[in-house]
């Protein structure tokens, strides 16, 4: 993977999903408090190889890559902007 060795978060969504849009709004709030080049997003239809490789089972999904582990942490429940920010910070600071 091109991002090997780098901690980052990947938000996976579908354009017509209302829950995905709500999750995206939460991440937009959190993004202001994160370093640049940490948060990425992708339409699930465009990344089928990633879906299979990391066994993404539903959307919205936030995959947290520590830069060290082979498998990312999956978050499927978008609780709040603060919760997402805390989860991302926990992974990128380790």
Coordinates of N, CA and C in Angstrom, one line a residue:
X1 N 0.8 -1.2 0.0 CA 0.0 0.0 0.0 C 0.9 1.2 0.0
X2 N 0.5 2.3 -0.7 CA 1.2 3.5 -0.9 C 1.4 4.3 0.4
X3 N 0.6 4.0 1.4 CA 0.6 4.8 2.7 C 1.4 4.0 3.8
X4 N 2.1 3.0 3.4 CA 2.7 2.2 4.4 C 3.7 3.0 5.3
X5 N 3.6 2.8 6.5 CA 4.4 3.5 7.5 C 3.9 4.8 7.9
X6 N 2.7 5.2 7.4 CA 2.1 6.5 7.8 C 0.8 6.2 8.5
X7 N 0.6 6.9 9.6 CA -0.7 6.8 10.3 C -1.7 7.7 9.6
X8 N -2.9 7.2 9.3 CA -4.0 8.0 8.7 C -5.3 7.3 8.9
X9 N -6.4 8.1 8.5 CA -7.8 7.5 8.6 C -8.4 7.6 7.2
X10 N -9.1 6.5 6.9 CA -9.8 6.5 5.6 C -11.3 6.3 5.9
X11 N -12.1 7.3 5.4 CA -13.5 7.3 5.5 C -14.1 6.7 4.3
X12 N -14.9 5.6 4.4 CA -15.5 4.9 3.3 C -17.0 5.1 3.3
X13 N -17.6 5.6 2.2 CA -19.0 6.0 2.1 C -19.6 5.6 0.8
X14 N -20.9 5.8 0.7 CA -21.6 5.8 -0.6 C -22.3 7.2 -0.7
X15 N -22.4 7.7 -1.9 CA -22.9 9.1 -2.1 C -24.4 9.2 -1.7
X16 N -25.2 8.2 -1.8 CA -26.6 8.3 -1.5 C -27.0 7.9 -0.1
X17 N -26.0 7.6 0.7 CA -26.2 7.1 2.1 C -26.4 8.3 3.1
X18 N -27.5 8.5 3.7 CA -27.8 9.6 4.6 C -26.9 9.5 5.8
X19 N -26.7 8.3 6.4 CA -25.8 8.1 7.5 C -24.4 8.4 7.2
X20 N -24.0 8.1 5.9 CA -22.6 8.5 5.5 C -22.4 10.0 5.5
X21 N -23.5 10.7 5.0 CA -23.4 12.2 5.0 C -23.3 12.8 6.4
X22 N -24.0 12.2 7.3 CA -23.9 12.6 8.7 C -22.5 12.4 9.3
X23 N -22.0 11.2 9.0 CA -20.6 10.9 9.4 C -19.6 11.8 8.8
X24 N -19.8 12.1 7.6 CA -18.9 13.0 6.9 C -18.9 14.4 7.6
X25 N -20.1 14.9 7.9 CA -20.1 16.2 8.6 C -19.4 16.2 10.0
X26 N -19.5 15.0 10.7 CA -18.8 14.9 11.9 C -17.3 14.9 11.7
X27 N -16.8 14.2 10.6 CA -15.4 14.2 10.3 C -14.9 15.5 9.9
X28 N -15.7 16.3 9.2 CA -15.3 17.6 8.8 C -15.0 18.5 10.0
X29 N -15.8 18.4 11.0 CA -15.6 19.1 12.3 C -14.3 18.7 12.9
X30 N -14.1 17.4 13.0 CA -12.8 16.8 13.6 C -11.6 17.2 12.8
X31 N -11.7 17.3 11.4 CA -10.6 17.5 10.6 C -9.9 18.8 10.9
X32 N -10.6 19.8 11.4 CA -10.0 21.1 11.7 C -9.0 21.0 12.9
X33 N -9.2 19.9 13.7 CA -8.3 19.7 14.8 C -7.2 18.7 14.6
X34 N -7.1 18.2 13.3 CA -6.1 17.2 13.0 C -5.0 17.8 12.1
X35 N -3.8 17.1 12.1 CA -2.8 17.6 11.2 C -3.2 17.3 9.7
X36 N -2.6 18.0 8.8 CA -2.9 17.9 7.4 C -2.5 16.4 7.0
X37 N -3.2 16.0 5.9 CA -2.9 14.7 5.3 C -3.0 13.5 6.2
X38 N -4.0 13.6 7.1 CA -4.4 12.4 8.0 C -5.7 11.8 7.6
X39 N -6.6 12.6 7.1 CA -8.0 12.1 6.8 C -8.2 12.0 5.3
X40 N -8.6 10.9 4.9 CA -8.9 10.7 3.5 C -10.3 10.1 3.4
X41 N -10.9 10.2 2.2 CA -12.2 9.6 2.0 C -12.3 9.0 0.6
X42 N -13.2 7.9 0.5 CA -13.3 7.2 -0.7 C -14.7 6.6 -0.8
X43 N -15.2 6.7 -2.0 CA -16.5 6.0 -2.4 C -16.2 4.5 -2.4
X44 N -17.0 3.7 -1.7 CA -16.8 2.3 -1.7 C -16.7 1.7 -3.0
X45 N -17.5 2.2 -4.0 CA -17.5 1.7 -5.3 C -16.2 1.8 -6.1
X46 N -15.4 2.8 -5.6 CA -14.1 3.0 -6.3 C -12.9 2.3 -5.7
X47 N -13.1 1.6 -4.6 CA -12.0 0.9 -3.9 C -12.3 -0.5 -3.5
X48 N -12.9 -1.2 -4.5 CA -13.2 -2.6 -4.2 C -12.1 -3.5 -3.7
X49 N -10.9 -3.2 -4.2 CA -9.7 -4.0 -3.7 C -9.5 -3.8 -2.2
X50 N -9.6 -2.5 -1.8 CA -9.5 -2.2 -0.4 C -10.6 -2.8 0.5
X51 N -11.8 -2.8 -0.1 CA -13.0 -3.4 0.6 C -12.7 -4.9 0.9
X52 N -12.2 -5.6 -0.1 CA -11.9 -7.0 0.1 C -10.7 -7.2 1.0
X53 N -9.6 -6.4 0.8 CA -8.4 -6.6 1.6 C -8.6 -6.4 3.1
X54 N -9.4 -5.4 3.4 CA -9.7 -5.1 4.8 C -11.0 -5.5 5.3
X55 N -11.8 -6.2 4.5 CA -13.1 -6.8 4.9 C -14.0 -5.8 5.5
X56 N -14.2 -4.7 4.7 CA -15.2 -3.7 5.1 C -16.6 -4.3 4.9
X57 N -17.4 -4.3 5.9 CA -18.7 -4.9 5.9 C -19.9 -4.0 5.7
X58 N -19.7 -2.7 5.9 CA -20.8 -1.8 5.7 C -20.3 -0.3 5.7
X59 N -21.1 0.6 5.3 CA -20.8 2.0 5.3 C -21.8 2.7 6.1
X60 N -21.4 3.8 6.7 CA -20.1 4.4 6.7 C -19.1 3.5 7.5
X61 N -17.8 3.7 7.1 CA -16.8 3.0 7.8 C -15.6 3.9 7.9
X62 N -14.9 3.9 9.0 CA -13.7 4.7 9.2 C -12.6 3.7 9.6
X63 N -11.6 3.6 8.7 CA -10.5 2.7 8.9 C -9.3 3.5 9.4
X64 N -8.8 3.1 10.6 CA -7.7 3.8 11.2 C -6.4 3.0 11.1
X65 N -5.5 3.5 10.3 CA -4.2 2.9 10.1 C -3.1 3.5 10.9
X66 N -2.5 2.7 11.8 CA -1.5 3.3 12.7 C -0.1 3.5 12.0
X67 N 0.1 2.9 10.8 CA 1.4 3.0 10.2 C 2.3 1.8 10.5
X68 N 1.9 1.1 11.5 CA 2.7 0.0 12.0 C 2.0 -1.4 11.9
X69 N 0.7 -1.4 12.1 CA 0.0 -2.6 12.1 C -0.4 -3.0 10.7
X70 N -0.6 -4.3 10.4 CA -1.0 -4.7 9.1 C -2.5 -4.4 8.9
X71 N -3.3 -4.7 10.0 CA -4.8 -4.5 9.8 C -5.2 -3.2 10.5
X72 N -6.1 -2.4 9.9 CA -6.6 -1.2 10.5 C -7.7 -1.5 11.5
X73 N -7.9 -0.5 12.4 CA -9.1 -0.5 13.2 C -10.3 0.0 12.4
X74 N -11.4 -0.8 12.5 CA -12.6 -0.4 11.8 C -13.6 0.3 12.8
X75 N -14.2 1.4 12.4 CA -15.2 2.0 13.2 C -16.4 2.2 12.2
X76 N -17.5 1.6 12.6 CA -18.8 1.6 11.8 C -19.8 2.5 12.4
X77 N -19.7 2.8 13.7 CA -20.7 3.7 14.4 C -20.1 5.1 14.6
X78 N -20.7 6.0 13.9 CA -20.3 7.4 13.9 C -21.0 8.1 15.1
X79 N -20.5 8.0 16.3 CA -21.2 8.5 17.5 C -21.2 10.0 17.6
X80 N -20.1 10.6 17.4 CA -20.0 12.1 17.5 C -18.7 12.6 16.9
X81 N -18.6 13.9 16.6 CA -17.3 14.4 16.1 C -16.2 14.2 17.1
X82 N -16.5 14.4 18.4 CA -15.5 14.3 19.5 C -15.0 12.9 19.6
X83 N -16.0 11.9 19.5 CA -15.6 10.5 19.6 C -14.7 10.1 18.4
X84 N -15.0 10.6 17.2 CA -14.2 10.2 16.0 C -12.8 10.9 16.1
X85 N -12.8 12.1 16.6 CA -11.5 12.9 16.8 C -10.7 12.1 17.8
X86 N -11.2 11.7 18.9 CA -10.5 10.9 19.9 C -9.9 9.6 19.3
X87 N -10.7 8.9 18.6 CA -10.3 7.6 18.0 C -9.1 7.9 17.0
X88 N -9.3 8.9 16.2 CA -8.2 9.2 15.2 C -6.9 9.6 15.9
X89 N -7.0 10.5 16.9 CA -5.9 10.9 17.6 C -5.2 9.8 18.3
X90 N -6.0 8.9 18.9 CA -5.4 7.7 19.6 C -4.5 6.9 18.6
X91 N -4.9 6.7 17.4 CA -4.1 5.9 16.5 C -3.0 6.7 15.9
X92 N -3.1 8.0 15.5 CA -2.0 8.7 14.9 C -0.9 9.1 15.9
X93 N -1.3 9.1 17.2 CA -0.3 9.4 18.2 C 0.5 8.2 18.7
X94 N 0.1 7.0 18.4 CA 0.8 5.9 18.9 C 2.0 5.5 18.1

